mmCIF file of C-alpha atoms in Angstrom:
data_model
loop_
_atom_site.group_PDB
_atom_site.id
_atom_site.type_symbol
_atom_site.label_atom_id
_atom_site.label_comp_id
_atom_site.label_asym_id
_atom_site.label_seq_id
_atom_site.Cartn_x
_atom_site.Cartn_y
_atom_site.Cartn_z
ATOM 1 C CA UNK C 1 21.277 -12.680 5.824
ATOM 2 C CA UNK C 2 23.149 -11.104 2.898
ATOM 3 C CA UNK C 3 21.156 -13.196 0.426
ATOM 4 C CA UNK C 4 17.897 -12.106 2.076
ATOM 5 C CA UNK C 5 18.815 -8.434 1.754
ATOM 6 C CA UNK C 6 19.841 -8.899 -1.888
ATOM 7 C CA UNK C 7 16.525 -10.572 -2.757
ATOM 8 C CA UNK C 8 14.589 -7.825 -0.960
ATOM 9 C CA UNK C 9 16.438 -5.112 -2.872
ATOM 10 C CA UNK C 10 16.672 -6.940 -6.202
ATOM 11 C CA UNK C 11 15.189 -5.029 -9.108
ATOM 12 C CA UNK C 12 14.850 -5.373 -12.862
ATOM 13 C CA UNK C 13 15.314 -2.922 -15.723
ATOM 14 C CA UNK C 14 11.900 -1.323 -15.209
ATOM 15 C CA UNK C 15 12.678 -0.641 -11.566
ATOM 16 C CA UNK C 16 16.082 0.755 -12.531
ATOM 17 C CA UNK C 17 14.313 3.157 -14.907
ATOM 18 C CA UNK C 18 11.901 4.263 -12.155
ATOM 19 C CA UNK C 19 14.747 4.616 -9.655
ATOM 20 C CA UNK C 20 16.592 6.897 -12.082
ATOM 21 C CA UNK C 21 13.449 9.027 -12.484
ATOM 22 C CA UNK C 22 13.147 9.196 -8.691
ATOM 23 C CA UNK C 23 16.770 10.284 -8.220
ATOM 24 C CA UNK C 24 16.589 12.823 -11.058
ATOM 25 C CA UNK C 25 13.362 14.299 -9.666
ATOM 26 C CA UNK C 26 14.829 14.584 -6.150
ATOM 27 C CA UNK C 27 17.892 16.376 -7.531
ATOM 28 C CA UNK C 28 15.708 18.723 -9.578
ATOM 29 C CA UNK C 29 13.437 19.614 -6.643
ATOM 30 C CA UNK C 30 16.391 20.117 -4.269
ATOM 31 C CA UNK C 31 18.040 22.479 -6.787
ATOM 32 C CA UNK C 32 14.852 24.509 -7.217
ATOM 33 C CA UNK C 33 14.127 24.485 -3.475
ATOM 34 C CA UNK C 34 17.025 23.467 -1.165
ATOM 35 C CA UNK C 35 14.601 23.110 1.779
ATOM 36 C CA UNK C 36 13.205 19.964 0.161
ATOM 37 C CA UNK C 37 15.959 17.738 1.582
ATOM 38 C CA UNK C 38 15.606 19.138 5.097
ATOM 39 C CA UNK C 39 15.307 16.677 7.981
ATOM 40 C CA UNK C 40 11.822 17.934 8.860
ATOM 41 C CA UNK C 41 10.509 17.326 5.331
ATOM 42 C CA UNK C 42 12.062 13.868 5.065
ATOM 43 C CA UNK C 43 10.721 12.750 8.455
ATOM 44 C CA UNK C 44 7.266 14.128 7.654
ATOM 45 C CA UNK C 45 7.253 12.386 4.261
ATOM 46 C CA UNK C 46 8.085 9.068 5.938
ATOM 47 C CA UNK C 47 5.426 9.618 8.605
ATOM 48 C CA UNK C 48 2.630 10.572 6.229
ATOM 49 C CA UNK C 49 3.529 7.884 3.677
ATOM 50 C CA UNK C 50 3.862 4.897 6.020
ATOM 51 C CA UNK C 51 0.208 3.806 5.817
ATOM 52 C CA UNK C 52 0.190 4.361 2.035
ATOM 53 C CA UNK C 53 3.174 2.026 1.696
ATOM 54 C CA UNK C 54 1.311 -0.572 3.774
ATOM 55 C CA UNK C 55 -1.744 -0.286 1.519
ATOM 56 C CA UNK C 56 0.640 -0.597 -1.422
ATOM 57 C CA UNK C 57 2.027 -3.868 -0.060
ATOM 58 C CA UNK C 58 -1.477 -5.322 -0.099
ATOM 59 C CA UNK C 59 -2.151 -4.034 -3.615
ATOM 60 C CA UNK C 60 1.211 -5.484 -4.688
ATOM 61 C CA UNK C 61 0.318 -8.953 -3.377
ATOM 62 C CA UNK C 62 -3.023 -8.921 -5.189
ATOM 63 C CA UNK C 63 -1.474 -7.737 -8.464
ATOM 64 C CA UNK C 64 1.268 -10.357 -8.178
ATOM 65 C CA UNK C 65 -1.421 -13.048 -7.918
ATOM 66 C CA UNK C 66 -3.060 -11.776 -11.106
ATOM 67 C CA UNK C 67 -5.839 -9.837 -9.376
ATOM 68 C CA UNK C 68 -6.910 -6.196 -9.256
ATOM 69 C CA UNK C 69 -8.355 -4.998 -5.944
ATOM 70 C CA UNK C 70 -10.099 -1.633 -5.585
ATOM 71 C CA UNK C 71 -11.772 -2.375 -2.242
ATOM 72 C CA UNK C 72 -8.738 -2.076 0.043
ATOM 73 C CA UNK C 73 -9.311 1.603 0.859
ATOM 74 C CA UNK C 74 -12.860 0.786 1.983
ATOM 75 C CA UNK C 75 -11.467 -2.025 4.147
ATOM 76 C CA UNK C 76 -8.972 0.432 5.650
ATOM 77 C CA UNK C 77 -11.682 2.953 6.533
ATOM 78 C CA UNK C 78 -14.170 0.361 7.818
ATOM 79 C CA UNK C 79 -11.602 -1.533 9.910
ATOM 80 C CA UNK C 80 -10.081 1.615 11.364
ATOM 81 C CA UNK C 81 -13.448 3.189 12.140
ATOM 82 C CA UNK C 82 -14.824 0.028 13.763
ATOM 83 C CA UNK C 83 -11.718 -0.169 15.970
ATOM 84 C CA UNK C 84 -12.279 3.464 17.028
ATOM 85 C CA UNK C 85 -15.905 2.716 17.967
ATOM 86 C CA UNK C 86 -14.897 -0.454 19.847
ATOM 87 C CA UNK C 87 -12.302 1.453 21.863
ATOM 88 C CA UNK C 88 -14.841 4.165 22.697
ATOM 89 C CA UNK C 89 -17.454 1.608 23.753
ATOM 90 C CA UNK C 90 -15.152 -0.645 25.791
ATOM 91 C CA UNK C 91 -12.677 1.905 27.118
ATOM 92 C CA UNK C 92 -9.800 -0.478 26.307
ATOM 93 C CA UNK C 93 -7.111 1.837 24.913
ATOM 94 C CA UNK C 94 -4.460 -0.748 24.226
ATOM 95 C CA UNK C 95 -2.173 -1.027 21.191
ATOM 96 C CA UNK C 96 -2.731 -4.779 20.831
ATOM 97 C CA UNK C 97 -6.522 -4.477 21.237
ATOM 98 C CA UNK C 98 -6.854 -1.702 18.650
ATOM 99 C CA UNK C 99 -4.852 -3.495 15.973
ATOM 100 C CA UNK C 100 -6.414 -6.871 16.816
ATOM 101 C CA UNK C 101 -9.960 -5.566 16.265
ATOM 102 C CA UNK C 102 -8.977 -3.844 13.024
ATOM 103 C CA UNK C 103 -7.104 -6.891 11.710
ATOM 104 C CA UNK C 104 -10.032 -9.228 12.455
ATOM 105 C CA UNK C 105 -12.370 -6.961 10.490
ATOM 106 C CA UNK C 106 -9.823 -6.631 7.674
ATOM 107 C CA UNK C 107 -9.333 -10.399 7.476
ATOM 108 C CA UNK C 108 -13.106 -11.014 7.375
ATOM 109 C CA UNK C 109 -13.633 -8.462 4.606
ATOM 110 C CA UNK C 110 -10.648 -9.882 2.731
ATOM 111 C CA UNK C 111 -12.168 -13.356 3.064
ATOM 112 C CA UNK C 112 -15.383 -12.053 1.493
ATOM 113 C CA UNK C 113 -13.334 -10.816 -1.468
ATOM 114 C CA UNK C 114 -11.620 -14.176 -1.819
ATOM 115 C CA UNK C 115 -14.875 -16.148 -1.640
ATOM 116 C CA UNK C 116 -16.696 -13.934 -4.143
ATOM 117 C CA UNK C 117 -13.816 -14.028 -6.631
ATOM 118 C CA UNK C 118 -13.197 -17.774 -6.359
ATOM 119 C CA UNK C 119 -16.729 -19.165 -6.319
ATOM 120 C CA UNK C 120 -18.500 -16.677 -8.588
ATOM 121 C CA UNK C 121 -15.592 -16.632 -11.058
ATOM 122 C CA UNK C 122 -15.922 -12.871 -11.403
ATOM 123 C CA UNK C 123 -13.134 -10.638 -12.718
ATOM 124 C CA UNK C 124 -11.324 -9.299 -9.657
ATOM 125 C CA UNK C 125 -11.893 -5.665 -10.627
ATOM 126 C CA UNK C 126 -15.659 -6.160 -10.952
ATOM 127 C CA UNK C 127 -15.887 -8.224 -7.760
ATOM 128 C CA UNK C 128 -13.969 -5.762 -5.585
ATOM 129 C CA UNK C 129 -15.800 -2.813 -7.135
ATOM 130 C CA UNK C 130 -18.956 -4.369 -5.706
ATOM 131 C CA UNK C 131 -17.509 -5.359 -2.328
ATOM 132 C CA UNK C 132 -16.012 -1.882 -1.957
ATOM 133 C CA UNK C 133 -19.536 -0.514 -1.488
ATOM 134 C CA UNK C 134 -20.671 -3.526 0.545
ATOM 135 C CA UNK C 135 -17.920 -3.020 3.146
ATOM 136 C CA UNK C 136 -18.883 0.603 3.754
ATOM 137 C CA UNK C 137 -22.514 -0.513 4.008
ATOM 138 C CA UNK C 138 -21.638 -3.212 6.548
ATOM 139 C CA UNK C 139 -19.727 -0.649 8.592
ATOM 140 C CA UNK C 140 -22.735 1.679 8.555
ATOM 141 C CA UNK C 141 -25.047 -1.125 9.732
ATOM 142 C CA UNK C 142 -22.647 -2.339 12.438
ATOM 143 C CA UNK C 143 -21.460 0.911 14.030
ATOM 144 C CA UNK C 144 -22.940 3.833 12.085
ATOM 145 C CA UNK C 145 -21.113 6.548 10.173
ATOM 146 C CA UNK C 146 -20.850 9.360 12.730
ATOM 147 C CA UNK C 147 -17.884 11.655 12.150
ATOM 148 C CA UNK C 148 -15.559 11.723 15.167
ATOM 149 C CA UNK C 149 -13.497 14.861 15.723
ATOM 150 C CA UNK C 150 -10.247 15.125 17.651
ATOM 151 C CA UNK C 151 -11.939 16.092 20.922
ATOM 152 C CA UNK C 152 -14.073 12.923 20.908
ATOM 153 C CA UNK C 153 -11.357 10.613 19.593
ATOM 154 C CA UNK C 154 -10.058 7.951 22.038
ATOM 155 C CA UNK C 155 -6.748 8.971 23.607
ATOM 156 C CA UNK C 156 -4.840 6.158 21.895
ATOM 157 C CA UNK C 157 -5.557 7.555 18.426
ATOM 158 C CA UNK C 158 -4.522 11.050 19.550
ATOM 159 C CA UNK C 159 -1.205 10.015 21.096
ATOM 160 C CA UNK C 160 -0.086 7.071 18.942
ATOM 161 C CA UNK C 161 0.654 9.330 15.976
ATOM 162 C CA UNK C 162 2.772 11.647 18.131
ATOM 163 C CA UNK C 163 5.190 8.968 19.312
ATOM 164 C CA UNK C 164 8.715 8.817 17.929
ATOM 165 C CA UNK C 165 11.374 6.128 17.680
ATOM 166 C CA UNK C 166 14.001 8.828 18.195
ATOM 167 C CA UNK C 167 14.369 12.596 17.805
ATOM 168 C CA UNK C 168 17.041 14.792 16.254
ATOM 169 C CA UNK C 169 17.828 18.317 17.408
ATOM 170 C CA UNK C 170 19.077 20.796 14.816
ATOM 171 C CA UNK C 171 21.603 23.584 15.349
ATOM 172 C CA UNK C 172 18.718 26.032 15.743
ATOM 173 C CA UNK C 173 17.261 23.955 18.575
ATOM 174 C CA UNK C 174 14.337 22.556 16.577
ATOM 175 C CA UNK C 175 13.510 18.899 17.284
ATOM 176 C CA UNK C 176 12.441 16.421 14.610
ATOM 177 C CA UNK C 177 11.002 13.007 15.422
ATOM 178 C CA UNK C 178 11.317 9.750 13.480
ATOM 179 C CA UNK C 179 7.724 8.506 13.614
ATOM 180 C CA UNK C 180 6.756 5.232 15.282
ATOM 181 C CA UNK C 181 4.618 4.572 12.188
ATOM 182 C CA UNK C 182 7.768 3.321 10.446
ATOM 183 C CA UNK C 183 8.017 0.305 12.796
ATOM 184 C CA UNK C 184 4.876 -1.538 11.558
ATOM 185 C CA UNK C 185 5.864 -0.686 7.977
ATOM 186 C CA UNK C 186 9.307 -2.283 8.341
ATOM 187 C CA UNK C 187 7.852 -5.333 10.108
ATOM 188 C CA UNK C 188 5.244 -5.829 7.369
ATOM 189 C CA UNK C 189 7.828 -5.456 4.592
ATOM 190 C CA UNK C 190 9.901 -8.215 6.218
ATOM 191 C CA UNK C 191 6.845 -10.458 6.711
ATOM 192 C CA UNK C 192 5.740 -9.926 3.104
ATOM 193 C CA UNK C 193 9.253 -10.688 1.838
ATOM 194 C CA UNK C 194 9.338 -13.880 3.917
ATOM 195 C CA UNK C 195 5.950 -15.021 2.602
ATOM 196 C CA UNK C 196 6.932 -14.463 -1.027
ATOM 197 C CA UNK C 197 10.467 -15.827 -0.990
ATOM 198 C CA UNK C 198 10.516 -18.388 1.799
ATOM 199 C CA UNK C 199 7.139 -20.141 1.729
ATOM 200 C CA UNK C 200 5.273 -22.490 -0.583
ATOM 201 C CA UNK C 201 2.267 -20.194 -0.674
ATOM 202 C CA UNK C 202 4.536 -17.383 -1.892
ATOM 203 C CA UNK C 203 5.587 -19.501 -4.853
ATOM 204 C CA UNK C 204 1.919 -20.310 -5.399
ATOM 205 C CA UNK C 205 1.040 -16.601 -5.537
ATOM 206 C CA UNK C 206 3.606 -15.995 -8.283
ATOM 207 C CA UNK C 207 2.532 -19.160 -10.122
ATOM 208 C CA UNK C 208 -1.128 -18.099 -9.999
ATOM 209 C CA UNK C 209 -0.192 -14.681 -11.360
ATOM 210 C CA UNK C 210 1.747 -16.197 -14.252
ATOM 211 C CA UNK C 211 -0.871 -18.769 -15.252
ATOM 212 C CA UNK C 212 -3.884 -20.057 -13.353
ATOM 213 C CA UNK C 213 -3.951 -23.285 -15.356
ATOM 214 C CA UNK C 214 -0.224 -23.911 -14.909
ATOM 215 C CA UNK C 215 -0.535 -23.259 -11.166
ATOM 216 C CA UNK C 216 -3.385 -25.782 -10.943
ATOM 217 C CA UNK C 217 -1.411 -28.407 -12.881
ATOM 218 C CA UNK C 218 1.575 -27.787 -10.617
ATOM 219 C CA UNK C 219 -0.564 -28.884 -7.670
ATOM 220 C CA UNK C 220 -1.246 -25.539 -6.004
ATOM 221 C CA UNK C 221 -4.566 -25.126 -4.188
ATOM 222 C CA UNK C 222 -5.925 -22.030 -5.923
ATOM 223 C CA UNK C 223 -8.713 -21.524 -3.379
ATOM 224 C CA UNK C 224 -6.281 -21.411 -0.458
ATOM 225 C CA UNK C 225 -3.927 -19.089 -2.335
ATOM 226 C CA UNK C 226 -6.692 -16.643 -3.254
ATOM 227 C CA UNK C 227 -8.115 -16.678 0.266
ATOM 228 C CA UNK C 228 -4.673 -16.023 1.721
ATOM 229 C CA UNK C 229 -3.899 -13.186 -0.707
ATOM 230 C CA UNK C 230 -7.143 -11.293 -0.102
ATOM 231 C CA UNK C 231 -7.212 -11.910 3.656
ATOM 232 C CA UNK C 232 -3.591 -10.756 3.920
ATOM 233 C CA UNK C 233 -4.379 -7.671 1.820
ATOM 234 C CA UNK C 234 -7.352 -7.024 4.117
ATOM 235 C CA UNK C 235 -5.165 -7.267 7.224
ATOM 236 C CA UNK C 236 -2.629 -4.859 5.713
ATOM 237 C CA UNK C 237 -5.440 -2.449 4.829
ATOM 238 C CA UNK C 238 -6.758 -2.640 8.399
ATOM 239 C CA UNK C 239 -3.349 -1.810 9.882
ATOM 240 C CA UNK C 240 -3.000 1.067 7.422
ATOM 241 C CA UNK C 241 -6.449 2.317 8.423
ATOM 242 C CA UNK C 242 -5.526 2.522 12.110
ATOM 243 C CA UNK C 243 -2.305 4.374 11.293
ATOM 244 C CA UNK C 244 -4.067 6.775 8.892
ATOM 245 C CA UNK C 245 -6.665 7.663 11.536
ATOM 246 C CA UNK C 246 -3.942 8.092 14.160
ATOM 247 C CA UNK C 247 -2.057 10.451 11.850
ATOM 248 C CA UNK C 248 -4.871 13.024 11.765
ATOM 249 C CA UNK C 249 -6.675 12.022 15.020
ATOM 250 C CA UNK C 250 -10.178 12.317 13.526
ATOM 251 C CA UNK C 251 -12.351 10.315 11.148
ATOM 252 C CA UNK C 252 -15.314 11.030 8.875
ATOM 253 C CA UNK C 253 -15.897 7.595 7.332
ATOM 254 C CA UNK C 254 -18.100 8.681 4.432
ATOM 255 C CA UNK C 255 -15.884 11.580 3.338
ATOM 256 C CA UNK C 256 -12.411 10.279 4.134
ATOM 257 C CA UNK C 257 -9.698 11.146 1.620
ATOM 258 C CA UNK C 258 -8.499 7.530 1.811
ATOM 259 C CA UNK C 259 -11.477 6.389 -0.261
ATOM 260 C CA UNK C 260 -10.640 7.209 -3.854
ATOM 261 C CA UNK C 261 -6.895 6.657 -3.454
ATOM 262 C CA UNK C 262 -7.010 3.025 -4.572
ATOM 263 C CA UNK C 263 -6.308 3.649 -8.259
ATOM 264 C CA UNK C 264 -3.431 6.011 -7.462
ATOM 265 C CA UNK C 265 -1.861 3.422 -5.154
ATOM 266 C CA UNK C 266 -2.317 0.617 -7.687
ATOM 267 C CA UNK C 267 -0.816 2.865 -10.379
ATOM 268 C CA UNK C 268 2.165 3.569 -8.102
ATOM 269 C CA UNK C 269 2.760 -0.157 -7.581
ATOM 270 C CA UNK C 270 2.582 -0.734 -11.348
ATOM 271 C CA UNK C 271 4.989 2.167 -11.889
ATOM 272 C CA UNK C 272 7.368 0.279 -9.581
ATOM 273 C CA UNK C 273 7.507 -2.614 -12.038
ATOM 274 C CA UNK C 274 4.708 -4.908 -10.875
ATOM 275 C CA UNK C 275 2.966 -6.429 -13.880
ATOM 276 C CA UNK C 276 -0.702 -5.617 -14.370
ATOM 277 C CA UNK C 277 -1.112 -9.178 -15.633
ATOM 278 C CA UNK C 278 0.414 -10.738 -12.509
ATOM 279 C CA UNK C 279 3.395 -12.947 -11.773
ATOM 280 C CA UNK C 280 6.042 -10.234 -11.925
ATOM 281 C CA UNK C 281 7.151 -7.593 -9.434
ATOM 282 C CA UNK C 282 9.208 -6.958 -6.315
ATOM 283 C CA UNK C 283 8.601 -5.359 -2.946
ATOM 284 C CA UNK C 284 11.408 -2.883 -3.584
ATOM 285 C CA UNK C 285 9.802 -1.859 -6.863
ATOM 286 C CA UNK C 286 6.447 -1.280 -5.161
ATOM 287 C CA UNK C 287 8.136 0.840 -2.484
ATOM 288 C CA UNK C 288 9.992 3.102 -4.933
ATOM 289 C CA UNK C 289 6.909 3.412 -7.136
ATOM 290 C CA UNK C 290 4.840 4.652 -4.200
ATOM 291 C CA UNK C 291 7.677 6.927 -3.062
ATOM 292 C CA UNK C 292 7.868 8.540 -6.503
ATOM 293 C CA UNK C 293 4.116 9.150 -6.586
ATOM 294 C CA UNK C 294 4.182 10.543 -3.040
ATOM 295 C CA UNK C 295 7.002 12.894 -4.024
ATOM 296 C CA UNK C 296 4.923 14.172 -6.938
ATOM 297 C CA UNK C 297 1.992 14.685 -4.589
ATOM 298 C CA UNK C 298 3.923 16.546 -1.886
ATOM 299 C CA UNK C 299 6.596 18.492 -3.780
ATOM 300 C CA UNK C 300 4.892 20.115 -6.754
ATOM 301 C CA UNK C 301 4.328 23.204 -4.615
ATOM 302 C CA UNK C 302 8.078 23.268 -3.844
ATOM 303 C CA UNK C 303 8.817 23.862 -7.529
ATOM 304 C CA UNK C 304 5.961 26.285 -8.150
ATOM 305 C CA UNK C 305 3.598 23.901 -9.975
ATOM 306 C CA UNK C 306 -0.097 23.766 -9.117
ATOM 307 C CA UNK C 307 -1.012 20.600 -7.188
ATOM 308 C CA UNK C 308 -3.784 19.884 -9.708
ATOM 309 C CA UNK C 309 -1.042 18.674 -12.093
ATOM 310 C CA UNK C 310 -0.382 15.690 -9.804
ATOM 311 C CA UNK C 311 -2.575 13.218 -11.701
ATOM 312 C CA UNK C 312 -1.065 14.338 -15.002
ATOM 313 C CA UNK C 313 2.483 13.549 -13.858
ATOM 314 C CA UNK C 314 1.460 10.197 -12.345
ATOM 315 C CA UNK C 315 -0.282 9.232 -15.580
ATOM 316 C CA UNK C 316 2.694 10.360 -17.658
ATOM 317 C CA UNK C 317 5.175 8.291 -15.643
ATOM 318 C CA UNK C 318 2.798 5.306 -15.711
ATOM 319 C CA UNK C 319 2.643 5.468 -19.517
ATOM 320 C CA UNK C 320 6.440 5.781 -19.743
ATOM 321 C CA UNK C 321 6.952 2.755 -17.487
ATOM 322 C CA UNK C 322 4.396 0.679 -19.385
ATOM 323 C CA UNK C 323 6.061 1.676 -22.667
ATOM 324 C CA UNK C 324 9.503 0.666 -21.367
ATOM 325 C CA UNK C 325 8.091 -2.640 -20.086
ATOM 326 C CA UNK C 326 6.394 -3.308 -23.422
ATOM 327 C CA UNK C 327 9.647 -2.687 -25.311
ATOM 328 C CA UNK C 328 11.542 -4.989 -22.927
ATOM 329 C CA UNK C 329 8.967 -7.759 -23.394
ATOM 330 C CA UNK C 330 9.085 -7.353 -27.180
ATOM 331 C CA UNK C 331 12.878 -7.650 -27.211
ATOM 332 C CA UNK C 332 12.743 -10.706 -24.945
ATOM 333 C CA UNK C 333 10.221 -12.453 -27.215
ATOM 334 C CA UNK C 334 12.283 -11.568 -30.275
ATOM 335 C CA UNK C 335 15.464 -13.033 -28.766
ATOM 336 C CA UNK C 336 13.570 -16.212 -27.873
ATOM 337 C CA UNK C 337 12.371 -16.547 -31.478
ATOM 338 C CA UNK C 338 15.891 -15.980 -32.816
ATOM 339 C CA UNK C 339 17.446 -18.620 -30.585
#
């Protein structure tokens, strides 16, 4: 058990650098505005970030395999919206049913990504840029694109986001709840860790990310690995979609803020130390990268900076991390040449 925890939390020099930035930023914000570290803010940050972390896990898996997926936000919207329509049409407001429908759709869309990338030999960015639009189109054909407000939303999606694992009462009598959204996040982190570090396909994902030719020569079935990676990313996106809809209890599929977040999430995962070229990265790094980006997004107003500066700070940190990684790689290559 101890070894499992150590491997989950293991991080390299890049992740150490990002972790130091994260800690320094938290200290700075808490000094400028002491309310930042309040229980209410922390619980709300965890609640609102849970589905983003889940999307990040999927993006992390794809990047680790050497791919670049920009369709996962469309899968999240399409899967979540289709599950809403299915619940409205069938009247089955059951936790298992809702997630099952969404996950089936997510897996099917992920399979389309895997098939297109493997058989057409397209660059993953180009392929998923195309399927991103296709998935929204398929959703429109299957169930339409009607916006559903809170009043018309199935009861499950209105109440699921209000549930708490536990609540804390402050000295003033205010109650703060630890959102139930954290449970699927923790479960998926553990499952993803197990896949990567305890299964043959996990080793195949890393091998594929390092070198496709070397992975083939090592005997890995590249088709199966790619199909697994993109179907798993699709399932994660579907789960995130259900949670995101439950958070706000309404959905406008063609104007959702989720669509358009894919590059920010991928950037956050890269900030956490995952290599853009594949084969390198950790779950812990992806988590802290997303946390840092989320803190930028939600706390700029705490320190009196206009929220429009968010993209600037994300880009700045991304460049710093890439520069540090480049220097580390240069030093490693130089040592190898010397010895």
